[in-house]
PDB file of C-alpha atoms in Angstrom:
ATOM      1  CA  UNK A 107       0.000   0.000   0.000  1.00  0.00           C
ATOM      2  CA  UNK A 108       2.488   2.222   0.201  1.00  0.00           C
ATOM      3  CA  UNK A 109       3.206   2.811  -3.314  1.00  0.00           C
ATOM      4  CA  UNK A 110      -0.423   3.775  -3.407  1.00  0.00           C
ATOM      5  CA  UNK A 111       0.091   6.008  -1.087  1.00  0.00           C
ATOM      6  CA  UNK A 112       2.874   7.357  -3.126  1.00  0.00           C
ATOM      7  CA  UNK A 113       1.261   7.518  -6.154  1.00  0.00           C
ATOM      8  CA  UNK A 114      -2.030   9.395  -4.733  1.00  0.00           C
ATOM      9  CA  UNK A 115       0.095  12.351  -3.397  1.00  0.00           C
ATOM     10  CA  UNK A 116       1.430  12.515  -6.821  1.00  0.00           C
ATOM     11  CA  UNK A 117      -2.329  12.446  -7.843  1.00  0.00           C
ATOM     12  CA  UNK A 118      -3.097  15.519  -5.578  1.00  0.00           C
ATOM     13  CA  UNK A 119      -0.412  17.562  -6.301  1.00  0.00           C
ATOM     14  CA  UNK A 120      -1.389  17.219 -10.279  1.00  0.00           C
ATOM     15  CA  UNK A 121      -5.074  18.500  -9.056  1.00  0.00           C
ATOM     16  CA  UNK A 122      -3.121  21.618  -7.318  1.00  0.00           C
ATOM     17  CA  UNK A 123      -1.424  22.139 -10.708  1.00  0.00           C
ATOM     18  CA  UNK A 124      -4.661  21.904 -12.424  1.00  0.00           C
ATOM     19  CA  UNK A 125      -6.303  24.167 -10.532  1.00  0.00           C
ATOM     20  CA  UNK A 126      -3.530  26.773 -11.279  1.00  0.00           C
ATOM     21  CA  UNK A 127      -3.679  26.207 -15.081  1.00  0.00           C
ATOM     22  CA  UNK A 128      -5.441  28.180 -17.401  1.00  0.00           C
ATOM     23  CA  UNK A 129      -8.429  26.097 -17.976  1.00  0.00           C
ATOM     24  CA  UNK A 130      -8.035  25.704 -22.019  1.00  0.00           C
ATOM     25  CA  UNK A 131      -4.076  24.583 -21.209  1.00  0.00           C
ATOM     26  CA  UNK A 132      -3.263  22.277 -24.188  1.00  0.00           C
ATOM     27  CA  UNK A 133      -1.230  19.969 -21.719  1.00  0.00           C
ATOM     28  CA  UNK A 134      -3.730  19.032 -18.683  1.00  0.00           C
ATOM     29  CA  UNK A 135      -4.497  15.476 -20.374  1.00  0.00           C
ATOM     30  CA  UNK A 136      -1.063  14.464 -21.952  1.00  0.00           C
ATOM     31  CA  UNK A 137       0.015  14.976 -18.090  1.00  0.00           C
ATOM     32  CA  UNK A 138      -3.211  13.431 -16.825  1.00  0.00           C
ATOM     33  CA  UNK A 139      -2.757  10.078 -19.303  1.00  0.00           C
ATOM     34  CA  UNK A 140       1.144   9.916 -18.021  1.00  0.00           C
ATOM     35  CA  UNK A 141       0.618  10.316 -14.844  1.00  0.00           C
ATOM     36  CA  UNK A 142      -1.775   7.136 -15.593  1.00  0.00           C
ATOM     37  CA  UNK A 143       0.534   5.831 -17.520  1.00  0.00           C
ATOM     38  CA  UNK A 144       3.466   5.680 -14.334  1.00  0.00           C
ATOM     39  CA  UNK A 145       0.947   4.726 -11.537  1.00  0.00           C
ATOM     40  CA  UNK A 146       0.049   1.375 -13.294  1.00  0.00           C
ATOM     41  CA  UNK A 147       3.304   0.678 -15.206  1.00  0.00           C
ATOM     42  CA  UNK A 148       1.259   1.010 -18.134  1.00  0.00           C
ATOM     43  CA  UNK A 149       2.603   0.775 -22.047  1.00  0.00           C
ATOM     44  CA  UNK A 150       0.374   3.067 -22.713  1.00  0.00           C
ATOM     45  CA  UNK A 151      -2.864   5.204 -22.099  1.00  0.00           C
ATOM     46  CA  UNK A 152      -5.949   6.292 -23.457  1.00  0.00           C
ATOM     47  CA  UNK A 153      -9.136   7.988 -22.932  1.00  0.00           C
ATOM     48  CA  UNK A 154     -12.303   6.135 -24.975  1.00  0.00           C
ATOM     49  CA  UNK A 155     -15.693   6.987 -25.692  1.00  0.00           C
ATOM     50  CA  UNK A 156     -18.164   4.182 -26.498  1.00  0.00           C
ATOM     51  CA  UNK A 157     -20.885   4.650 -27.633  1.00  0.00           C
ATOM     52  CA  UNK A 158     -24.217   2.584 -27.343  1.00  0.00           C
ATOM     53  CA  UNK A 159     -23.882   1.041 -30.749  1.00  0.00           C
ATOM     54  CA  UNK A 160     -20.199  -0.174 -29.967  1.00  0.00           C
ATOM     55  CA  UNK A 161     -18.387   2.798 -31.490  1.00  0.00           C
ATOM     56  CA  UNK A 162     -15.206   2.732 -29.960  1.00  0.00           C
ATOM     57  CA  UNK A 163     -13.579   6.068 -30.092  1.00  0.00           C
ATOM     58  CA  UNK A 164      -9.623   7.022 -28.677  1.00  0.00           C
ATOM     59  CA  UNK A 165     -10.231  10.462 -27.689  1.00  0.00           C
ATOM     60  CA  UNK A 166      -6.529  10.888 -26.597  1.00  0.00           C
ATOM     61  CA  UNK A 167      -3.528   8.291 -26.210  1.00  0.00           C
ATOM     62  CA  UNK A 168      -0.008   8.724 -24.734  1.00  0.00           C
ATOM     63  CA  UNK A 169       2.576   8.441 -25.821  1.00  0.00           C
ATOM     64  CA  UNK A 170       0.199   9.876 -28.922  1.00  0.00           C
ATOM     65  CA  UNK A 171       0.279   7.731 -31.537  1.00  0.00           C
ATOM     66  CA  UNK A 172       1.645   4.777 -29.454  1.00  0.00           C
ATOM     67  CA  UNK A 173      -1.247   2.362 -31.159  1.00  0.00           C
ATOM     68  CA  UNK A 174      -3.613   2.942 -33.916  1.00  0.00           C
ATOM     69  CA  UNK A 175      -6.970   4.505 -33.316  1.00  0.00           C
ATOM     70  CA  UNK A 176      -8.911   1.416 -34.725  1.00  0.00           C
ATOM     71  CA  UNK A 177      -7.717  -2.053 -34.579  1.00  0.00           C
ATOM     72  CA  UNK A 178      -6.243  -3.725 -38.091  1.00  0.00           C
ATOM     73  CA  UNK A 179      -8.618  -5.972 -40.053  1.00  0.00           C
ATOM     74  CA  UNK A 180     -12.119  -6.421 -39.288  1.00  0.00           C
ATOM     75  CA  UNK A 181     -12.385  -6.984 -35.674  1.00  0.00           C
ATOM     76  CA  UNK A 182     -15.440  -6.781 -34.110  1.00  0.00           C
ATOM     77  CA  UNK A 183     -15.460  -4.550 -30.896  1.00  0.00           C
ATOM     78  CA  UNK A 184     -18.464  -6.826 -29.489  1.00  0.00           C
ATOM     79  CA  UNK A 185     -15.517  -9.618 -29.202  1.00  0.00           C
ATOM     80  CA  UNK A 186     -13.400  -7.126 -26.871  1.00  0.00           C
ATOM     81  CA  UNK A 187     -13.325  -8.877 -23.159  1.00  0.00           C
ATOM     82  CA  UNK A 188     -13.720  -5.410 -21.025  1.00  0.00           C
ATOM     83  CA  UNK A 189     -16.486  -4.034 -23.700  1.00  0.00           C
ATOM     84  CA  UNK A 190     -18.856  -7.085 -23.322  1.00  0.00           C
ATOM     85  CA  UNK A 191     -18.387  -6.727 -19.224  1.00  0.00           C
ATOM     86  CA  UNK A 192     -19.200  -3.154 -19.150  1.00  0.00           C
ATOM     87  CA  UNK A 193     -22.203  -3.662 -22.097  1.00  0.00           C
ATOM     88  CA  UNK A 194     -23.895  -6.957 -20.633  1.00  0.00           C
ATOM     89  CA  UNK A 195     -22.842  -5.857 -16.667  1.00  0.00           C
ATOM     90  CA  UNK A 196     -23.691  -1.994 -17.038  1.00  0.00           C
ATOM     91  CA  UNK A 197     -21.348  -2.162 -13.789  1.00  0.00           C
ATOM     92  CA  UNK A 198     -19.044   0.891 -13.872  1.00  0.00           C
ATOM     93  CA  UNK A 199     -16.700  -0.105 -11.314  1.00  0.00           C
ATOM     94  CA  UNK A 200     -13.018   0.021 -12.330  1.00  0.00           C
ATOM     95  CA  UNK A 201     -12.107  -3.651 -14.288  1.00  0.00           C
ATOM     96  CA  UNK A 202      -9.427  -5.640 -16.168  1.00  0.00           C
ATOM     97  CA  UNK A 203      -9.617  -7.876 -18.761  1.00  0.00           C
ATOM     98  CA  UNK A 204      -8.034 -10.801 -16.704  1.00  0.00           C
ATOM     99  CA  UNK A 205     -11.282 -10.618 -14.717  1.00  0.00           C
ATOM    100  CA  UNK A 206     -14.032 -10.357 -17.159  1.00  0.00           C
ATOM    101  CA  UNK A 207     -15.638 -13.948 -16.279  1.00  0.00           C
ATOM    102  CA  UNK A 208     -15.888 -16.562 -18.965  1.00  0.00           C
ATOM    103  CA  UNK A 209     -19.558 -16.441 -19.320  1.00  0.00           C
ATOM    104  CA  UNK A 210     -19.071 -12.732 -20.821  1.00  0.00           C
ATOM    105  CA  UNK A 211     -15.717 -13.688 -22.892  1.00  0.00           C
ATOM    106  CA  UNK A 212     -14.833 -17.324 -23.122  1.00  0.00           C
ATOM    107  CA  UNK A 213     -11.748 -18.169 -23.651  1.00  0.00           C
ATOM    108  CA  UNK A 214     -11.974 -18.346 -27.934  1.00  0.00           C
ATOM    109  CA  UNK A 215     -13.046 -14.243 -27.817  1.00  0.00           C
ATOM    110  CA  UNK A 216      -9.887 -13.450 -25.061  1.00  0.00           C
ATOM    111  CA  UNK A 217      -7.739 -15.657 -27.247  1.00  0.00           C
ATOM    112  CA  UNK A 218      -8.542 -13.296 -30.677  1.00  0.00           C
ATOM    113  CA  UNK A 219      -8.044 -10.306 -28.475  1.00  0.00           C
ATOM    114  CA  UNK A 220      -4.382 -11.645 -27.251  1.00  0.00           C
ATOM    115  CA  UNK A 221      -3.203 -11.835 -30.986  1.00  0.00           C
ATOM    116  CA  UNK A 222      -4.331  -8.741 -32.078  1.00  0.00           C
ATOM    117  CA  UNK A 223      -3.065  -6.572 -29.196  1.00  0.00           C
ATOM    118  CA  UNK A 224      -0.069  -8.343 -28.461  1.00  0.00           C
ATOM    119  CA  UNK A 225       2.407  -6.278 -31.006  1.00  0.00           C
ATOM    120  CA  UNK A 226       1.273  -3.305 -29.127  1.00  0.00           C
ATOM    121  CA  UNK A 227       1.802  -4.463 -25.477  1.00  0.00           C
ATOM    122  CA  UNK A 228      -1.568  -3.777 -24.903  1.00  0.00           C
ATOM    123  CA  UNK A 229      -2.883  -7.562 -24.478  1.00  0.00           C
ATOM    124  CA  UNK A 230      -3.923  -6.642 -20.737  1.00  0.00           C
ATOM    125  CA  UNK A 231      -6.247  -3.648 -20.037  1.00  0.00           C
ATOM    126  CA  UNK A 232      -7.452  -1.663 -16.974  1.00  0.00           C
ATOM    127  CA  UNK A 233     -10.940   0.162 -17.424  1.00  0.00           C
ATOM    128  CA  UNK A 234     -11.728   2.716 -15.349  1.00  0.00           C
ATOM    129  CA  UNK A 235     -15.184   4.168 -15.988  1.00  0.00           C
ATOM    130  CA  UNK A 236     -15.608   8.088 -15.536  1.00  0.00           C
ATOM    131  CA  UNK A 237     -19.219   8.075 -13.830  1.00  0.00           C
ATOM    132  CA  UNK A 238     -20.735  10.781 -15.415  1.00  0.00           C
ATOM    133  CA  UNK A 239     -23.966   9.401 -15.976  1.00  0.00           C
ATOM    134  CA  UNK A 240     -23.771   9.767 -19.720  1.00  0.00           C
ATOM    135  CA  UNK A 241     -25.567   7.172 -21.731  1.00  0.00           C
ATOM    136  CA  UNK A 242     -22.421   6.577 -23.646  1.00  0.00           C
ATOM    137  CA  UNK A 243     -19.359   4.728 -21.577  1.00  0.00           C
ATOM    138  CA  UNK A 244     -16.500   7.126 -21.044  1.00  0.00           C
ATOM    139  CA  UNK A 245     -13.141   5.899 -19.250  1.00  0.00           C
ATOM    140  CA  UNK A 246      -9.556   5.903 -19.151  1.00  0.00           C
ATOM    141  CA  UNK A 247      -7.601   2.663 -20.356  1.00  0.00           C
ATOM    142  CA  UNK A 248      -4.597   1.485 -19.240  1.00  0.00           C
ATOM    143  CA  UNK A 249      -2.627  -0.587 -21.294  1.00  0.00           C
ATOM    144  CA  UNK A 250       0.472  -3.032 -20.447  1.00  0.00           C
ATOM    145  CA  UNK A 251       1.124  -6.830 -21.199  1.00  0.00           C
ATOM    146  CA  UNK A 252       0.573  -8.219 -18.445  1.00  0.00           C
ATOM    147  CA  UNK A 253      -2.678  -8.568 -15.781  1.00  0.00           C
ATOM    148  CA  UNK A 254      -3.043  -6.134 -13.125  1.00  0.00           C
ATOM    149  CA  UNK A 255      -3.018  -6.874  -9.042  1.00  0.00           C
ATOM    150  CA  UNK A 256      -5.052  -6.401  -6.617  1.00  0.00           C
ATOM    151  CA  UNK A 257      -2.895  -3.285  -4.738  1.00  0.00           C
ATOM    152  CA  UNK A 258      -3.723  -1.708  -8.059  1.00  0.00           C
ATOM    153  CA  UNK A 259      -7.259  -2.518  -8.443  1.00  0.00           C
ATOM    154  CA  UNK A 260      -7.434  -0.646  -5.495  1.00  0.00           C
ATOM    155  CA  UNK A 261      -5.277   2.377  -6.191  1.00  0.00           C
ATOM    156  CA  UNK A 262      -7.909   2.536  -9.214  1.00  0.00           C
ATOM    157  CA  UNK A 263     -10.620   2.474  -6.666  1.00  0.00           C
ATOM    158  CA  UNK A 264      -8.798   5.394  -5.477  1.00  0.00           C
ATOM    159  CA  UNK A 265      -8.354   6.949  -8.578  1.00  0.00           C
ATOM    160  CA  UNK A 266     -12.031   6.797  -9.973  1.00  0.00           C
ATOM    161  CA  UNK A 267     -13.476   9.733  -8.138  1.00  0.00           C
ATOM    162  CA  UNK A 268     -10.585  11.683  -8.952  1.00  0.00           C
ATOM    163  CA  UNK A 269     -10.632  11.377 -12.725  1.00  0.00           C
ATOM    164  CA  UNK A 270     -14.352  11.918 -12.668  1.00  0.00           C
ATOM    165  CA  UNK A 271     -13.838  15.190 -10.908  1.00  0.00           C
ATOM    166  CA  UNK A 272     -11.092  16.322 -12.916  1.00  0.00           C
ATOM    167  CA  UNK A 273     -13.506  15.610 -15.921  1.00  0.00           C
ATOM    168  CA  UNK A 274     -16.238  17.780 -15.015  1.00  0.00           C
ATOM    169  CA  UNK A 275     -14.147  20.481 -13.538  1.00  0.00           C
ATOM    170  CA  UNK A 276     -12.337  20.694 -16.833  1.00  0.00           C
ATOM    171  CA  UNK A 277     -15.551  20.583 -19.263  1.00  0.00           C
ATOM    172  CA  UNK A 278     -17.304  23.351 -16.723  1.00  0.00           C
ATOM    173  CA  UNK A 279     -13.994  25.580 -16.757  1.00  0.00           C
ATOM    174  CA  UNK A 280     -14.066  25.219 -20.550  1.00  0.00           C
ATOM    175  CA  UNK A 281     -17.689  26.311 -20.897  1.00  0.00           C
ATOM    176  CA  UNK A 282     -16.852  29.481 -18.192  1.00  0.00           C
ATOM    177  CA  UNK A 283     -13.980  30.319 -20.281  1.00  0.00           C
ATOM    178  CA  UNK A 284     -16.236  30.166 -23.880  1.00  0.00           C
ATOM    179  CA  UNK A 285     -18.353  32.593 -22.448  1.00  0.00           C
ATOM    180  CA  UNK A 286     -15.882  34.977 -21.139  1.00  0.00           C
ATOM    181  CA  UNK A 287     -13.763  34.654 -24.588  1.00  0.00           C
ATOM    182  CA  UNK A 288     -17.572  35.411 -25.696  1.00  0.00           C
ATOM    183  CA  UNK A 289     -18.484  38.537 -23.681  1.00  0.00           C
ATOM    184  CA  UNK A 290     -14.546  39.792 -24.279  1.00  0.00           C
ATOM    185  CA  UNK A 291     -14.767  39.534 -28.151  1.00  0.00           C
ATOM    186  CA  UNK A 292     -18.248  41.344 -27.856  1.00  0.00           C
ATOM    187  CA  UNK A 293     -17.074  44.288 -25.518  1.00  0.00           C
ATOM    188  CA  UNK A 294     -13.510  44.776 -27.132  1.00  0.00           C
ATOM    189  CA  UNK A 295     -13.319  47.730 -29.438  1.00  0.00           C
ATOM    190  CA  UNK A 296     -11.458  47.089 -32.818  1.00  0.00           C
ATOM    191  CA  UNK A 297      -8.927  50.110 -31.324  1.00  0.00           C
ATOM    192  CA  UNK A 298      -8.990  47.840 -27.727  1.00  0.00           C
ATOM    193  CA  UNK A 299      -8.145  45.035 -30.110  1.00  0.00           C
ATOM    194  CA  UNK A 300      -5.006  46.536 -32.045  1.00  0.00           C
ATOM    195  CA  UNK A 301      -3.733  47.823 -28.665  1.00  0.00           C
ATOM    196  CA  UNK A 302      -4.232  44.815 -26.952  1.00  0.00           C
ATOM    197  CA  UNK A 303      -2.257  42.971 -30.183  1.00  0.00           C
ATOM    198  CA  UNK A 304       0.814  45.570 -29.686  1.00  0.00           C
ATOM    199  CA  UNK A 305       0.439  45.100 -25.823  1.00  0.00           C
ATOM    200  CA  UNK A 306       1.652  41.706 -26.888  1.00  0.00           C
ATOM    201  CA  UNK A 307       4.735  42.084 -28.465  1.00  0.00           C
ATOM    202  CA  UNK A 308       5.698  44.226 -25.770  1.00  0.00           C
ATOM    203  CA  UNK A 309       5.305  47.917 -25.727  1.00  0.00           C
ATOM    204  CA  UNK A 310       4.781  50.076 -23.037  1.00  0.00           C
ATOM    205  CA  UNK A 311       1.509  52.560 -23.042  1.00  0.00           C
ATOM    206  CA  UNK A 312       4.291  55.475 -24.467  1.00  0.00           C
ATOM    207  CA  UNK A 313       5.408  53.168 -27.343  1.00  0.00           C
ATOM    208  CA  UNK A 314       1.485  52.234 -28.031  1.00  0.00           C
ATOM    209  CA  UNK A 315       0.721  56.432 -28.375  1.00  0.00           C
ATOM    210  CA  UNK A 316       3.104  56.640 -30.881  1.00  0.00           C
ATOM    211  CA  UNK A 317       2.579  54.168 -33.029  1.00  0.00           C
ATOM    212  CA  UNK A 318      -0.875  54.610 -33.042  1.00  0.00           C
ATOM    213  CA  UNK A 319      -0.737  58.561 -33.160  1.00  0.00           C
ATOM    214  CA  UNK A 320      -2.506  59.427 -30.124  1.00  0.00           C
ATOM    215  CA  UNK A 321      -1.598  61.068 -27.114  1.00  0.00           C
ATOM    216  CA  UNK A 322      -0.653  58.900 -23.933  1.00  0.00           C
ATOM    217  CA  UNK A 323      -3.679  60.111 -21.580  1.00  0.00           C
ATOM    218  CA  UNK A 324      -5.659  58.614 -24.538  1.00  0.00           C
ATOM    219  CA  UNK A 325      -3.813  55.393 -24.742  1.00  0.00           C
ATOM    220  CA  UNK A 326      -4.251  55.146 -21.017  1.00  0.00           C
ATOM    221  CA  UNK A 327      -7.865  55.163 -21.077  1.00  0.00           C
ATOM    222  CA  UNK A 328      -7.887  52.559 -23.819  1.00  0.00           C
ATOM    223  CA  UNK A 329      -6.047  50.453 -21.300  1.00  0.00           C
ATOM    224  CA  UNK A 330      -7.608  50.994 -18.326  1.00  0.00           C
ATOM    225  CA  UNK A 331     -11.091  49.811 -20.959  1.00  0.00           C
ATOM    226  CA  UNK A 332      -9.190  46.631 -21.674  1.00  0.00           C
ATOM    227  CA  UNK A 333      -8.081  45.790 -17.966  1.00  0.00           C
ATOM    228  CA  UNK A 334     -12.015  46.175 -16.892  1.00  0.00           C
ATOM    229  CA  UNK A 335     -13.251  44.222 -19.616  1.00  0.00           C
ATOM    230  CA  UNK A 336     -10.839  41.634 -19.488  1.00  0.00           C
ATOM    231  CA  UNK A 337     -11.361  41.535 -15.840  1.00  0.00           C
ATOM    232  CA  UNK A 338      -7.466  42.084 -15.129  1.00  0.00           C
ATOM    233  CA  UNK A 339      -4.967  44.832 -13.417  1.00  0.00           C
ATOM    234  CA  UNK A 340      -2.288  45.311 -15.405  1.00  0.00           C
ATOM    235  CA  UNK A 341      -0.575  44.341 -19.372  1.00  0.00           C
ATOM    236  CA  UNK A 342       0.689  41.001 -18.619  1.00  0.00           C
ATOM    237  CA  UNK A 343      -2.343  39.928 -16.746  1.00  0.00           C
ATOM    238  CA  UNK A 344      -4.237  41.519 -20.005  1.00  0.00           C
ATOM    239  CA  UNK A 345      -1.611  39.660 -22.762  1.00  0.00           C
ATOM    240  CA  UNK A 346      -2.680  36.106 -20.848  1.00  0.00           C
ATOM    241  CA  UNK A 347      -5.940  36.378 -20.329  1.00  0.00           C
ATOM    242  CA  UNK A 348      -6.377  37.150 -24.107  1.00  0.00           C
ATOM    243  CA  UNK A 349      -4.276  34.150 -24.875  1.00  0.00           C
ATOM    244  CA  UNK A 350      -6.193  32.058 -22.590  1.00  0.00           C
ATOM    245  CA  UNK A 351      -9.721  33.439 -24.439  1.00  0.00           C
ATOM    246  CA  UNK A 352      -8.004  32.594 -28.034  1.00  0.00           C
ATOM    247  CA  UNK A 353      -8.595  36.639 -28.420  1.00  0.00           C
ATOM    248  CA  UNK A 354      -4.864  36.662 -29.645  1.00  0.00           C
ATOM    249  CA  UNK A 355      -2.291  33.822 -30.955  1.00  0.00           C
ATOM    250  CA  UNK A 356       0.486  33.165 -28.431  1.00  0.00           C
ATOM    251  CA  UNK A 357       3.916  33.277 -30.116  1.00  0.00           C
ATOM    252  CA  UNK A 358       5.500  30.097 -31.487  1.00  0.00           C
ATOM    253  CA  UNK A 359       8.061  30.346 -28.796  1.00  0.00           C
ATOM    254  CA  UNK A 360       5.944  30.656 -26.230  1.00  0.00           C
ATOM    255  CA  UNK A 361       6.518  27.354 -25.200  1.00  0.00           C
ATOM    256  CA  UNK A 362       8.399  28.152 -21.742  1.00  0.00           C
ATOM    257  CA  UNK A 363       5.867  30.567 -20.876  1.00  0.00           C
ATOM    258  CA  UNK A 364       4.421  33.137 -22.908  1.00  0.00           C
ATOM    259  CA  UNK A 365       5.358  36.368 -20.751  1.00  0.00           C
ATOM    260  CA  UNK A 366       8.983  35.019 -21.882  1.00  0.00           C
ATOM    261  CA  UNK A 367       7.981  37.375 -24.960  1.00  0.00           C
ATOM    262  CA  UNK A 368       7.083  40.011 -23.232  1.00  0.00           C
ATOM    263  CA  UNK A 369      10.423  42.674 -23.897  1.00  0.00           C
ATOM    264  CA  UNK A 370       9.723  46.107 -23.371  1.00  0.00           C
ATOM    265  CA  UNK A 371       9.664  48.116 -26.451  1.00  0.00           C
ATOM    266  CA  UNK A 372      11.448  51.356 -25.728  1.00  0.00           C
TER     267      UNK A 372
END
């Protein structure tokens, strides 16, 4: 148990970073899905939608790309093992494919699974169901060659209510931020715009006056517009929040953190 233990602090400490991200930050589920990945020694993971008619989708997989988003040939996704549990059980309690009973997948249907996920690693998978109460089954996969224990059936246990969390906290943070990007694009002023594009690449409210040909008690106001409508108290707060909205295009090599751009113009 204590790796568990171990591995759950990592767990919180990734919610404290999530909570301090912007809430569209391209990277919250590549971490999420590694972070997976390490607590269950996994090859790989992903995070699958199926839908009623067995439409298995890979929303996201890391290491991206590590296995292709549908399975070669013609296989049949009513023959996968952890599918049939989930679709003839409805039980969304965390499972692995070593466990599905043989009266759900007899040995023939775990056999064809075996050989076609074996080049991948992938022959043994973890389920663990995001209880949303969607009609559609939505979970996080963990994939490795061989069968998972029992220590980690429970660390799953563990982990369920946090990945369901983390799921609704994100979608609900993405809806708040589409309706502020909303009511900013709305309020903005084409002049708030081109100031707030030039606040970008760095100049100071002296530098935005004369390039735009106005005096600086004007350009001042402008700003102090763009601070209340953006919600913000000064330029840098202003330059991220519009990044964060999609109001303006960070910089290509804003990789390492976009204020990393920000140079004073003199």
């Amino acid at each position: 148990m204590e790796r568990n233990d171990t591995q759950y602090r990592k767990w919180l400490e990734f919610i404290g970073d999530v909570l301090h991200q912007p809430a569209r930050s391209p990277h919250f589920e590549e971490q999420l899905l590694s972070l997976l990945t390490e607590s269950f020694f996994g090859a790989c993971c992903t995070r699958n939608q199926v839908q009623h008619h067995w439409d298995n989708r890979i929303i996201n997989c890391w290491p991206a790309g590590y296995i292709p988003e549908k399975p070669p040939g013609d296989f049949d996704f009513r023959n996968q093992p952890l599918l049939r549990w989930h679709a003839v059980t409805r039980i969304t309690d965390p499972q692995s494919i070593g466990r599905v009973p043989a009266a759900i997948a007899n040995a023939g249907i775990k056999r064809e699974w075996d050989e076609l996920a074996r080049p991948w690693n992938v022959n043994h998978q973890l389920s663990i169901p995001l209880q949303l109460g969607s009609k559609d089954l939505h979970s996080y996969l963990v994939q490795r060659p061989d069968d998972f224990s029992e220590q980690e059936f429970d660390l799953a246990r563990l982990l369920q209510p946090v990945l369901t969390g983390l799921t609704r906290y994100l979608a609900l943070a993405l809806i708040s931020a589409a309706a502020s990007r909303q009511n900013a694009e709305q309020e903005l002023t084409l002049r708030e715009m081109a100031i707030l594009t030039l606040l970008s690449k760095g100049l100071t409210a002296e530098s935005l006056a004369r390039r735009l040909g106005i005096s600086s008690r004007t350009a001042e106001k402008h700003l102090e517009h763009i601070y209340r409508k953006l919600d913000v108290r000064d330029r840098l707060m202003a330059v991220q929040r519009a990044y964060q909205f999609g109001l303006l295009e960070p910089p290509e090599d804003a990789v390492g953190g976009w204020h990393d751009s920000m140079r004073l113009e003199s």
